[in-house]
Amino acid sequence: MSRILLLSDIHGNWPALLAVATQVDLSRVDQIINCGDSTVYAPFANQVLDWLADHRALSILGNTDSKVVKLLNGKAFKKPSSAEKRIMYTHTAETLIRRNKQRLLAMEKQGRLQVKKHRIAFFHGSPDKQSEFLCISTPDQRFHELANSTEAEIIITGHSHEPYHKIIGDVHFLNPGSVGRMSDGNPAASYAVLELEKKNVRAEFYRCVYEVETVAQGLAQAGLPAIYADMYCKGRKLN
C-alpha cells in the first residue's frame, strides 16, 4: 500500500503546517502532494517553502502563488484591487529569500504521477482553470466533464478550501481542504491521506488544531492589517 499526504492552500501558515507535520506519521508517508497557494496571507512563506522542499513535496502553483510570481517577474496584476489585500502579495514577494523565489518561479501549474497503476493528476482549481472552484455543491455534470477530459483516475484539487472525496464514474475527485486558512468557522488545519492499493483507493480526512495566536502575532510584527489576524482566529473568510 502507498500512502500520500495531500496538502493544499497552506497560505504561508507555518504554525498550521508544522502542526500537521507533527500529527502525521511522516515515516509512513511515501509521497506528499501540495496543490498550491503555499504563500500569501500568513507571513511565514519562507518556512513553508523550505519545509516543502526539504520533504520533497510535489508542489504546484496556486492562484495566489501565481500573482507573487508576476511580482517577482516585475509584472502587475489587476485583482485583488483593495490595498488591504494587495499588501499581502507585495509583502510575500518582498520577503521571500532567494532560494524560495527560485523555487516558486520553477513551479508548474499542474502535476502528474502514477502510483500502483493509478494515474494521478493534481491541479489548484480544476484541470481547466487555476481559478475554478470545484466545491461539494458543484453539479456532478461538471465533474463528469472534467473526468472525461482529464486522463487520470484520481484528480486532486484545492482552491475551494472544502475537503471532499467524490467518485464520478471510475474517477476519484479529492480536495484535502486548506491547511492554512479554513473558513468554516473552525480555524483547525485540514488535510488528507490517500491510501492506494492496486485495486483500492481510500482517503481519510483530518483536522488539526494549531497555535492561531502565533499567526496573529506574526501578522502584527510584520505590520500587516489586523483584519487578517481576526480572519485566522475566527476561521472565516475575509469578505
mmCIF file of C-alpha atoms in Angstrom:
data_model
loop_
_atom_site.group_PDB
_atom_site.id
_atom_site.type_symbol
_atom_site.label_atom_id
_atom_site.label_comp_id
_atom_site.label_asym_id
_atom_site.label_seq_id
_atom_site.Cartn_x
_atom_site.Cartn_y
_atom_site.Cartn_z
ATOM 1 C CA MET A 1 0.000 0.000 0.000
ATOM 2 C CA SER A 2 1.174 3.525 -0.804
ATOM 3 C CA ARG A 3 0.253 6.472 1.409
ATOM 4 C CA ILE A 4 0.227 10.019 0.042
ATOM 5 C CA LEU A 5 -0.177 13.092 2.223
ATOM 6 C CA LEU A 6 -2.445 15.603 0.483
ATOM 7 C CA LEU A 7 -1.961 19.281 1.288
ATOM 8 C CA SER A 8 -3.293 22.471 -0.224
ATOM 9 C CA ASP A 9 -3.820 26.149 0.487
ATOM 10 C CA ILE A 10 -1.191 26.483 3.202
ATOM 11 C CA HIS A 11 -1.153 30.254 2.576
ATOM 12 C CA GLY A 12 2.124 30.890 4.353
ATOM 13 C CA ASN A 13 0.782 29.432 7.590
ATOM 14 C CA TRP A 14 3.846 27.745 9.042
ATOM 15 C CA PRO A 15 2.324 27.041 12.502
ATOM 16 C CA ALA A 16 -0.535 25.142 10.827
ATOM 17 C CA LEU A 17 1.794 23.173 8.544
ATOM 18 C CA LEU A 18 4.088 22.321 11.452
ATOM 19 C CA ALA A 19 1.109 21.066 13.465
ATOM 20 C CA VAL A 20 0.039 18.842 10.561
ATOM 21 C CA ALA A 21 3.583 17.519 10.151
ATOM 22 C CA THR A 22 3.647 16.720 13.867
ATOM 23 C CA GLN A 23 0.277 14.960 13.805
ATOM 24 C CA VAL A 24 1.051 12.849 10.725
ATOM 25 C CA ASP A 25 3.477 9.938 10.995
ATOM 26 C CA LEU A 26 5.699 11.075 8.126
ATOM 27 C CA SER A 27 7.693 7.845 8.316
ATOM 28 C CA ARG A 28 4.596 6.092 6.939
ATOM 29 C CA VAL A 29 4.082 8.603 4.108
ATOM 30 C CA ASP A 30 5.519 7.682 0.705
ATOM 31 C CA GLN A 31 4.810 10.972 -1.064
ATOM 32 C CA ILE A 32 3.482 14.473 -0.403
ATOM 33 C CA ILE A 33 1.305 16.290 -2.929
ATOM 34 C CA ASN A 34 0.701 20.003 -2.429
ATOM 35 C CA CYS A 35 -1.957 21.613 -4.631
ATOM 36 C CA GLY A 36 -0.746 25.177 -4.357
ATOM 37 C CA ASP A 37 -1.425 28.508 -2.691
ATOM 38 C CA SER A 38 1.550 27.816 -0.478
ATOM 39 C CA THR A 39 2.109 31.547 0.024
ATOM 40 C CA VAL A 40 0.277 34.806 0.879
ATOM 41 C CA TYR A 41 -1.774 35.888 3.899
ATOM 42 C CA ALA A 42 0.213 34.398 6.797
ATOM 43 C CA PRO A 43 3.767 35.826 6.924
ATOM 44 C CA PHE A 44 5.758 32.580 7.003
ATOM 45 C CA ALA A 45 6.135 31.735 3.310
ATOM 46 C CA ASN A 46 9.866 31.046 3.627
ATOM 47 C CA GLN A 47 9.401 28.437 6.340
ATOM 48 C CA VAL A 48 6.608 26.793 4.339
ATOM 49 C CA LEU A 49 8.565 26.627 1.083
ATOM 50 C CA ASP A 50 11.664 25.341 2.880
ATOM 51 C CA TRP A 51 9.666 22.555 4.546
ATOM 52 C CA LEU A 52 8.015 21.526 1.283
ATOM 53 C CA ALA A 53 11.400 21.367 -0.431
ATOM 54 C CA ASP A 54 13.059 19.526 2.451
ATOM 55 C CA HIS A 55 10.323 16.873 2.338
ATOM 56 C CA ARG A 56 10.425 16.585 -1.463
ATOM 57 C CA ALA A 57 6.764 17.538 -1.794
ATOM 58 C CA LEU A 58 5.331 17.663 -5.292
ATOM 59 C CA SER A 59 4.130 21.270 -5.278
ATOM 60 C CA ILE A 60 2.322 23.302 -7.919
ATOM 61 C CA LEU A 61 1.333 26.953 -8.191
ATOM 62 C CA GLY A 62 -1.957 28.226 -6.858
ATOM 63 C CA ASN A 63 -3.603 31.469 -7.897
ATOM 64 C CA THR A 64 -2.047 33.459 -5.039
ATOM 65 C CA ASP A 65 1.371 31.991 -5.824
ATOM 66 C CA SER A 66 0.937 32.958 -9.478
ATOM 67 C CA LYS A 67 0.383 36.595 -8.521
ATOM 68 C CA VAL A 68 3.537 36.548 -6.417
ATOM 69 C CA VAL A 69 5.370 35.103 -9.434
ATOM 70 C CA LYS A 70 4.110 38.042 -11.501
ATOM 71 C CA LEU A 71 5.533 40.463 -8.957
ATOM 72 C CA LEU A 72 8.845 38.599 -8.919
ATOM 73 C CA ASN A 73 8.933 38.950 -12.702
ATOM 74 C CA GLY A 74 8.283 42.692 -12.471
ATOM 75 C CA LYS A 75 4.703 42.440 -13.707
ATOM 76 C CA ALA A 76 1.477 43.775 -12.236
ATOM 77 C CA PHE A 77 -1.838 42.059 -11.514
ATOM 78 C CA LYS A 78 -5.338 43.540 -11.516
ATOM 79 C CA LYS A 79 -7.115 41.662 -8.738
ATOM 80 C CA PRO A 80 -7.443 41.990 -5.833
ATOM 81 C CA SER A 81 -7.672 45.759 -6.152
ATOM 82 C CA SER A 82 -8.056 46.769 -2.490
ATOM 83 C CA ALA A 83 -4.897 47.972 -0.758
ATOM 84 C CA GLU A 84 -5.552 45.750 2.277
ATOM 85 C CA LYS A 85 -5.414 42.655 0.069
ATOM 86 C CA ARG A 86 -2.666 43.727 -2.309
ATOM 87 C CA ILE A 87 -0.237 44.340 0.542
ATOM 88 C CA MET A 88 -0.296 40.629 1.380
ATOM 89 C CA TYR A 89 1.078 39.802 -2.077
ATOM 90 C CA THR A 90 3.704 42.527 -2.106
ATOM 91 C CA HIS A 91 4.817 41.583 1.409
ATOM 92 C CA THR A 92 5.305 37.965 0.328
ATOM 93 C CA ALA A 93 7.240 38.904 -2.809
ATOM 94 C CA GLU A 94 9.464 41.308 -0.872
ATOM 95 C CA THR A 95 10.258 38.930 1.991
ATOM 96 C CA LEU A 96 10.962 35.729 0.042
ATOM 97 C CA ILE A 97 14.607 34.768 0.252
ATOM 98 C CA ARG A 98 16.487 33.957 -2.929
ATOM 99 C CA ARG A 99 16.165 30.161 -2.854
ATOM 100 C CA ASN A 100 12.417 30.378 -2.318
ATOM 101 C CA LYS A 101 11.972 32.885 -5.110
ATOM 102 C CA GLN A 102 13.702 30.362 -7.357
ATOM 103 C CA ARG A 103 11.523 27.526 -6.089
ATOM 104 C CA LEU A 104 8.336 29.456 -6.734
ATOM 105 C CA LEU A 105 9.478 30.562 -10.183
ATOM 106 C CA ALA A 106 10.232 26.936 -11.096
ATOM 107 C CA MET A 107 6.806 25.548 -10.135
ATOM 108 C CA GLU A 108 4.315 24.363 -12.740
ATOM 109 C CA LYS A 109 0.529 24.790 -12.646
ATOM 110 C CA GLN A 110 -0.220 21.059 -12.672
ATOM 111 C CA GLY A 111 1.391 17.772 -11.792
ATOM 112 C CA ARG A 112 1.040 14.113 -12.697
ATOM 113 C CA LEU A 113 2.347 10.814 -11.415
ATOM 114 C CA GLN A 114 1.484 7.131 -11.426
ATOM 115 C CA VAL A 115 1.295 5.019 -8.273
ATOM 116 C CA LYS A 116 0.413 1.317 -8.349
ATOM 117 C CA LYS A 117 -1.087 1.724 -11.831
ATOM 118 C CA HIS A 118 -3.272 4.613 -10.612
ATOM 119 C CA ARG A 119 -2.866 7.694 -12.800
ATOM 120 C CA ILE A 120 -2.943 10.783 -10.598
ATOM 121 C CA ALA A 121 -3.297 14.388 -11.760
ATOM 122 C CA PHE A 122 -3.301 17.378 -9.448
ATOM 123 C CA PHE A 123 -4.265 20.987 -10.016
ATOM 124 C CA HIS A 124 -5.048 24.027 -7.903
ATOM 125 C CA GLY A 125 -8.520 24.969 -9.122
ATOM 126 C CA SER A 126 -9.503 22.467 -11.805
ATOM 127 C CA PRO A 127 -7.918 20.722 -14.794
ATOM 128 C CA ASP A 128 -9.354 23.531 -16.949
ATOM 129 C CA LYS A 129 -8.598 26.645 -14.930
ATOM 130 C CA GLN A 130 -6.433 27.541 -11.957
ATOM 131 C CA SER A 131 -9.114 29.813 -10.507
ATOM 132 C CA GLU A 132 -12.117 27.489 -10.923
ATOM 133 C CA PHE A 133 -13.797 26.450 -7.693
ATOM 134 C CA LEU A 134 -14.720 22.772 -7.501
ATOM 135 C CA CYS A 135 -16.936 22.542 -4.438
ATOM 136 C CA ILE A 136 -19.094 19.935 -2.773
ATOM 137 C CA SER A 137 -22.070 21.717 -4.353
ATOM 138 C CA THR A 138 -20.594 21.760 -7.881
ATOM 139 C CA PRO A 139 -23.006 19.876 -10.187
ATOM 140 C CA ASP A 140 -21.975 16.309 -10.982
ATOM 141 C CA GLN A 141 -22.227 17.199 -14.666
ATOM 142 C CA ARG A 142 -19.188 19.451 -14.284
ATOM 143 C CA PHE A 143 -17.235 16.669 -12.603
ATOM 144 C CA HIS A 144 -18.257 14.312 -15.436
ATOM 145 C CA GLU A 145 -16.915 16.806 -17.995
ATOM 146 C CA LEU A 146 -13.594 17.035 -16.201
ATOM 147 C CA ALA A 147 -13.393 13.277 -15.699
ATOM 148 C CA ASN A 148 -13.880 12.739 -19.434
ATOM 149 C CA SER A 149 -11.312 15.358 -20.454
ATOM 150 C CA THR A 150 -8.562 14.512 -17.963
ATOM 151 C CA GLU A 151 -6.558 11.341 -18.441
ATOM 152 C CA ALA A 152 -6.412 10.344 -14.795
ATOM 153 C CA GLU A 153 -8.204 8.049 -12.380
ATOM 154 C CA ILE A 154 -7.530 10.320 -9.409
ATOM 155 C CA ILE A 155 -7.869 14.104 -9.687
ATOM 156 C CA ILE A 156 -6.740 16.179 -6.716
ATOM 157 C CA THR A 157 -7.526 19.881 -6.396
ATOM 158 C CA GLY A 158 -7.516 22.666 -3.822
ATOM 159 C CA HIS A 159 -8.662 26.305 -4.017
ATOM 160 C CA SER A 160 -12.195 25.873 -2.624
ATOM 161 C CA HIS A 161 -10.893 25.061 0.884
ATOM 162 C CA GLU A 162 -13.615 22.380 1.084
ATOM 163 C CA PRO A 163 -12.494 18.824 1.903
ATOM 164 C CA TYR A 164 -14.298 16.097 -0.042
ATOM 165 C CA HIS A 165 -13.985 12.824 -1.930
ATOM 166 C CA LYS A 166 -16.382 12.409 -4.852
ATOM 167 C CA ILE A 167 -16.472 9.384 -7.132
ATOM 168 C CA ILE A 168 -17.738 10.155 -10.622
ATOM 169 C CA GLY A 169 -17.879 7.010 -12.710
ATOM 170 C CA ASP A 170 -14.432 5.492 -12.232
ATOM 171 C CA VAL A 171 -12.726 8.787 -11.382
ATOM 172 C CA HIS A 172 -11.955 9.945 -7.847
ATOM 173 C CA PHE A 173 -12.035 13.690 -7.144
ATOM 174 C CA LEU A 174 -10.341 14.744 -3.926
ATOM 175 C CA ASN A 175 -9.811 18.036 -2.146
ATOM 176 C CA PRO A 176 -7.921 17.964 1.172
ATOM 177 C CA GLY A 177 -9.244 21.348 2.293
ATOM 178 C CA SER A 178 -6.936 24.120 3.455
ATOM 179 C CA VAL A 179 -4.003 23.605 5.782
ATOM 180 C CA GLY A 180 -3.607 27.281 6.488
ATOM 181 C CA ARG A 181 -6.885 29.077 6.003
ATOM 182 C CA MET A 182 -10.076 27.122 6.615
ATOM 183 C CA SER A 183 -13.160 29.327 6.526
ATOM 184 C CA ASP A 184 -15.894 27.133 8.008
ATOM 185 C CA GLY A 185 -15.762 28.766 11.433
ATOM 186 C CA ASN A 186 -13.106 26.344 12.681
ATOM 187 C CA PRO A 187 -9.505 27.530 12.181
ATOM 188 C CA ALA A 188 -8.085 23.998 12.558
ATOM 189 C CA ALA A 189 -5.932 22.871 9.627
ATOM 190 C CA SER A 190 -7.423 20.442 7.116
ATOM 191 C CA TYR A 191 -5.551 17.748 5.189
ATOM 192 C CA ALA A 192 -5.994 14.228 3.853
ATOM 193 C CA VAL A 193 -4.098 10.967 3.495
ATOM 194 C CA LEU A 194 -4.638 8.975 0.306
ATOM 195 C CA GLU A 195 -4.088 5.216 0.571
ATOM 196 C CA LEU A 196 -3.579 3.301 -2.658
ATOM 197 C CA GLU A 197 -3.554 -0.400 -3.395
ATOM 198 C CA LYS A 198 -3.677 -1.958 -6.849
ATOM 199 C CA LYS A 199 -7.474 -2.044 -6.894
ATOM 200 C CA ASN A 200 -8.427 0.194 -3.997
ATOM 201 C CA VAL A 201 -8.478 3.941 -3.421
ATOM 202 C CA ARG A 202 -9.191 5.234 0.060
ATOM 203 C CA ALA A 203 -8.928 8.722 1.545
ATOM 204 C CA GLU A 204 -9.026 9.790 5.170
ATOM 205 C CA PHE A 205 -9.608 13.429 6.120
ATOM 206 C CA TYR A 206 -8.281 15.123 9.231
ATOM 207 C CA ARG A 207 -8.387 18.402 11.143
ATOM 208 C CA CYS A 208 -5.502 19.612 13.257
ATOM 209 C CA VAL A 209 -5.540 22.323 15.921
ATOM 210 C CA TYR A 210 -2.602 24.727 15.802
ATOM 211 C CA GLU A 211 -1.478 27.908 17.587
ATOM 212 C CA VAL A 212 -3.503 30.534 15.746
ATOM 213 C CA GLU A 213 -2.163 33.158 18.141
ATOM 214 C CA THR A 214 1.311 32.676 16.649
ATOM 215 C CA VAL A 215 -0.056 33.661 13.246
ATOM 216 C CA ALA A 216 -1.793 36.714 14.703
ATOM 217 C CA GLN A 217 1.441 37.765 16.419
ATOM 218 C CA GLY A 218 3.431 37.260 13.214
ATOM 219 C CA LEU A 219 0.997 39.415 11.268
ATOM 220 C CA ALA A 220 1.214 42.182 13.880
ATOM 221 C CA GLN A 221 5.016 42.066 13.949
ATOM 222 C CA ALA A 222 5.088 42.325 10.145
ATOM 223 C CA GLY A 223 2.833 45.391 10.293
ATOM 224 C CA LEU A 224 0.101 43.712 8.261
ATOM 225 C CA PRO A 225 -3.620 44.610 8.530
ATOM 226 C CA ALA A 226 -5.352 43.436 11.716
ATOM 227 C CA ILE A 227 -8.305 42.094 9.720
ATOM 228 C CA TYR A 228 -6.171 39.086 8.798
ATOM 229 C CA ALA A 229 -5.480 38.138 12.404
ATOM 230 C CA ASP A 230 -9.224 38.247 13.022
ATOM 231 C CA MET A 231 -9.812 36.096 9.927
ATOM 232 C CA TYR A 232 -7.421 33.412 11.170
ATOM 233 C CA CYS A 233 -8.606 33.424 14.773
ATOM 234 C CA LYS A 234 -12.251 33.044 13.778
ATOM 235 C CA GLY A 235 -11.685 30.651 10.870
ATOM 236 C CA ARG A 236 -13.733 32.736 8.492
ATOM 237 C CA LYS A 237 -13.458 34.298 5.048
ATOM 238 C CA LEU A 238 -12.147 37.820 4.724
ATOM 239 C CA ASN A 239 -15.208 39.070 2.853
#
